XYZ file of C-alpha atoms in Angstrom:
249
model
C 5.565 19.484 11.958
C 9.264 17.993 11.163
C 8.253 14.161 11.667
C 5.812 14.944 8.620
C 7.830 16.169 6.628
C 10.146 13.460 7.582
C 7.596 10.746 6.781
C 6.534 12.911 2.769
C 9.735 13.261 1.981
C 10.318 10.330 1.463
C 7.072 8.729 -0.490
C 6.704 12.186 -2.583
C 10.440 11.655 -4.016
C 9.882 7.625 -4.428
C 7.183 8.239 -6.619
C 9.473 11.825 -8.233
C 11.504 8.871 -8.865
C 8.839 5.609 -10.386
C 7.833 8.702 -12.241
C 10.427 9.566 -14.029
C 11.171 6.409 -15.089
C 8.005 5.042 -15.799
C 6.571 7.978 -17.960
C 10.641 7.307 -20.190
C 10.278 3.705 -20.501
C 5.528 4.146 -21.982
C 7.046 6.847 -24.145
C 9.399 4.704 -25.395
C 7.300 1.731 -25.853
C 4.236 4.308 -27.446
C 6.464 5.578 -29.518
C 8.557 3.001 -30.620
C 7.773 -0.397 -30.422
C 3.627 0.339 -31.033
C 3.287 3.548 -33.464
C 7.200 3.014 -34.414
C 6.134 1.653 -38.328
C 3.233 4.037 -38.622
C 6.096 6.402 -38.275
C 8.897 5.200 -40.940
C 5.945 4.101 -42.905
C 4.205 7.669 -42.555
C 7.281 9.722 -43.322
C 9.413 6.627 -45.620
C 11.919 7.030 -42.902
C 13.751 4.274 -41.989
C 13.870 6.059 -38.188
C 11.240 6.210 -36.248
C 13.374 9.545 -34.849
C 13.896 10.919 -38.738
C 10.616 10.264 -38.267
C 9.651 12.565 -35.621
C 12.006 14.640 -36.760
C 10.720 15.210 -39.980
C 6.657 15.828 -38.685
C 7.369 18.394 -36.376
C 7.570 15.641 -32.994
C 4.938 13.614 -31.308
C 0.838 14.313 -32.756
C -0.819 15.013 -29.061
C -3.726 17.220 -28.790
C -4.308 17.980 -32.099
C -0.637 19.438 -33.368
C 2.406 18.495 -32.296
C 5.105 18.320 -30.058
C 8.488 17.716 -29.181
C 8.996 14.089 -26.864
C 10.805 16.469 -23.783
C 7.357 18.453 -24.290
C 5.262 15.570 -24.325
C 7.524 13.884 -21.796
C 7.206 16.977 -19.560
C 3.226 16.593 -18.909
C 3.170 13.287 -19.236
C 5.343 13.066 -16.153
C 3.062 16.143 -14.584
C 0.004 13.954 -14.655
C 1.429 10.635 -13.400
C 2.826 12.297 -10.500
C -1.048 13.803 -9.371
C -2.118 10.307 -9.650
C 0.735 8.708 -8.346
C 1.194 11.195 -5.041
C -3.159 11.303 -4.908
C -4.697 8.276 -5.650
C -2.098 5.241 -6.526
C -0.245 5.263 -3.817
C -2.595 5.998 -0.593
C -4.834 3.779 -2.384
C -2.386 1.045 -3.067
C -0.734 0.587 0.319
C -4.948 0.580 2.016
C -6.184 -2.197 -0.103
C -2.997 -4.297 0.305
C -3.203 -3.310 3.720
C -6.007 -4.381 4.609
C -5.584 -7.675 1.226
C -2.503 -8.943 3.980
C -1.442 -8.101 7.272
C 2.153 -5.466 6.630
C 3.570 -7.243 10.649
C 3.115 -11.283 9.583
C 3.641 -11.060 5.608
C 6.649 -11.488 3.767
C 7.845 -8.635 3.141
C 8.363 -9.902 -1.030
C 4.695 -10.882 -0.917
C 3.557 -7.220 1.067
C 5.961 -4.966 -1.852
C 4.177 -7.182 -4.829
C 0.480 -6.100 -4.023
C 1.094 -3.146 -3.378
C 3.254 -2.919 -7.401
C 0.482 -4.837 -7.597
C -2.511 -2.704 -6.999
C -0.356 0.711 -7.689
C -0.322 -0.964 -11.723
C -4.342 -1.352 -11.653
C -5.296 2.312 -10.196
C -2.551 3.883 -12.802
C -2.205 2.060 -15.810
C -6.332 2.657 -16.354
C -6.232 6.465 -15.357
C -3.556 6.941 -17.779
C -4.801 4.897 -20.682
C -7.932 7.006 -20.216
C -5.751 10.560 -20.423
C -3.273 9.321 -23.285
C -7.368 8.000 -25.660
C -7.271 11.833 -24.968
C -3.337 13.492 -25.657
C -3.205 11.476 -28.625
C -6.390 10.727 -29.684
C -6.891 12.067 -33.696
C -9.023 14.865 -33.254
C -8.506 16.340 -37.302
C -11.159 13.558 -37.930
C -13.542 14.679 -35.713
C -13.871 13.913 -31.705
C -16.580 10.741 -31.120
C -17.326 9.763 -27.275
C -17.633 5.602 -28.476
C -13.851 6.007 -29.960
C -12.694 7.478 -26.858
C -13.653 4.770 -25.614
C -12.474 1.842 -27.551
C -9.089 3.677 -28.183
C -8.651 3.509 -23.558
C -10.155 0.396 -23.480
C -7.144 -0.553 -26.392
C -5.140 1.534 -23.942
C -4.817 -0.409 -21.484
C -4.438 -4.347 -23.029
C -2.123 -1.908 -24.585
C 0.181 -0.942 -21.689
C -0.960 -3.282 -18.721
C 1.193 -6.002 -19.205
C 4.271 -4.180 -19.941
C 3.349 -1.915 -16.791
C 3.231 -4.715 -14.673
C 6.581 -6.845 -15.927
C 7.952 -3.932 -15.569
C 6.945 -2.383 -13.383
C 7.054 -6.032 -10.613
C 10.698 -6.787 -12.452
C 12.593 -4.188 -12.793
C 11.497 -0.654 -11.993
C 9.908 -1.006 -8.945
C 13.210 -3.337 -7.355
C 15.561 -0.965 -8.664
C 14.023 2.325 -6.669
C 14.140 0.030 -3.621
C 16.975 -0.545 -3.912
C 18.397 2.467 -4.651
C 16.004 3.620 -1.271
C 17.257 1.605 0.550
C 21.616 2.487 -0.168
C 19.611 6.314 0.505
C 17.957 5.310 4.295
C 19.348 2.391 4.398
C 20.428 3.865 8.273
C 17.827 6.147 9.254
C 15.266 2.857 8.852
C 18.222 1.113 11.099
C 18.028 2.204 13.508
C 13.994 3.037 13.083
C 13.463 -0.056 13.735
C 15.951 -0.348 15.930
C 13.824 2.208 18.080
C 10.255 0.730 16.681
C 11.828 -3.377 18.272
C 13.667 -1.772 21.437
C 9.852 -0.373 21.995
C 8.524 -3.652 20.515
C 10.427 -4.823 23.896
C 10.002 -2.840 26.431
C 5.808 -2.668 25.535
C 5.932 -6.635 26.182
C 7.653 -6.636 29.634
C 5.632 -3.937 30.401
C 2.331 -6.120 29.587
C 3.638 -9.360 31.447
C 3.949 -7.049 34.089
C 0.641 -6.470 34.277
C -0.851 -10.056 33.282
C 1.347 -11.785 36.121
C -0.281 -9.018 38.195
C -3.386 -9.273 37.402
C -2.533 -12.928 38.282
C -1.754 -12.614 41.154
C -4.793 -10.466 42.268
C -6.682 -13.248 41.250
C -4.863 -15.493 42.806
C -4.983 -13.202 45.947
C -8.978 -13.492 45.505
C -9.249 -16.953 44.775
C -7.783 -17.817 48.520
C -9.847 -15.335 49.928
C -12.900 -16.158 49.027
C -12.041 -20.355 49.268
C -10.825 -18.899 53.079
C -14.372 -17.315 53.834
C -16.091 -20.631 52.634
C -14.371 -22.364 55.218
C -15.197 -20.559 57.779
C -18.725 -20.535 56.556
C -18.833 -24.241 56.224
C -17.168 -24.360 60.082
C -19.443 -22.426 61.150
C -22.735 -24.277 59.907
C -20.838 -27.449 61.056
C -21.581 -25.789 64.836
C -25.011 -24.303 64.928
C -26.335 -28.198 63.401
C -24.102 -29.750 65.939
C -25.207 -27.710 69.064
C -29.049 -27.700 68.906
C -29.677 -30.770 69.801
C -27.747 -30.734 72.915
C -30.080 -27.617 73.239
C -33.619 -29.382 72.202
C -32.246 -32.181 75.335
C -31.260 -29.356 77.604
C -34.522 -27.549 77.624
C -37.243 -31.198 77.524
C -35.522 -32.066 80.817
C -35.908 -28.637 82.620
C -39.583 -29.453 81.523
C -39.105 -32.512 83.480
């Protein structure tokens, strides 16, 4: 149980930090970058934050909610998806594509990041299309799908570049500072175990080789003895025939 907690706790912490940073970035991106001009124009203000305050928050589920409420809802959904789906599947996909022991860590981590973005971006974009759908004008499934594809096109480049060059490098460096000594001790133990396994394997190979050599020597001795015995029998047969002929005469 202790080993499982030690293994899962860093994973949950890593996911929590990733989701916390990413959700804040996406709320800013979607609110200020994508919808900022529309909010200012609709509320006739000069600043996006003034427009959000004037309309009573951010539109969600057909109503208006404070920014912190929107962030909490998205953090909860993103964290569940990250821990239950994105992390296991992204590592599984990267492991099946690259060998972790022989692949450079930079490329292997890049494969994990790309896989995570490929899972999380469509999933969170679909949830966002449900959360921010204009229910006040009615619901249409085709419009929902169209909004979903539009959000994927908007969010995917932002997600890929921010996760690859900003969020993940920062979090990995932070984790090295926090869990660095523990990881170093674990790496040393793994290296020692690897050396012991190699020594044991070499000893086993040497033992097998010695046994094979001994068996080959025994087989060669058997062959030599059989050849010597056959040669003696062949040489003695004519003498016996000659003795028999003399006795008959």
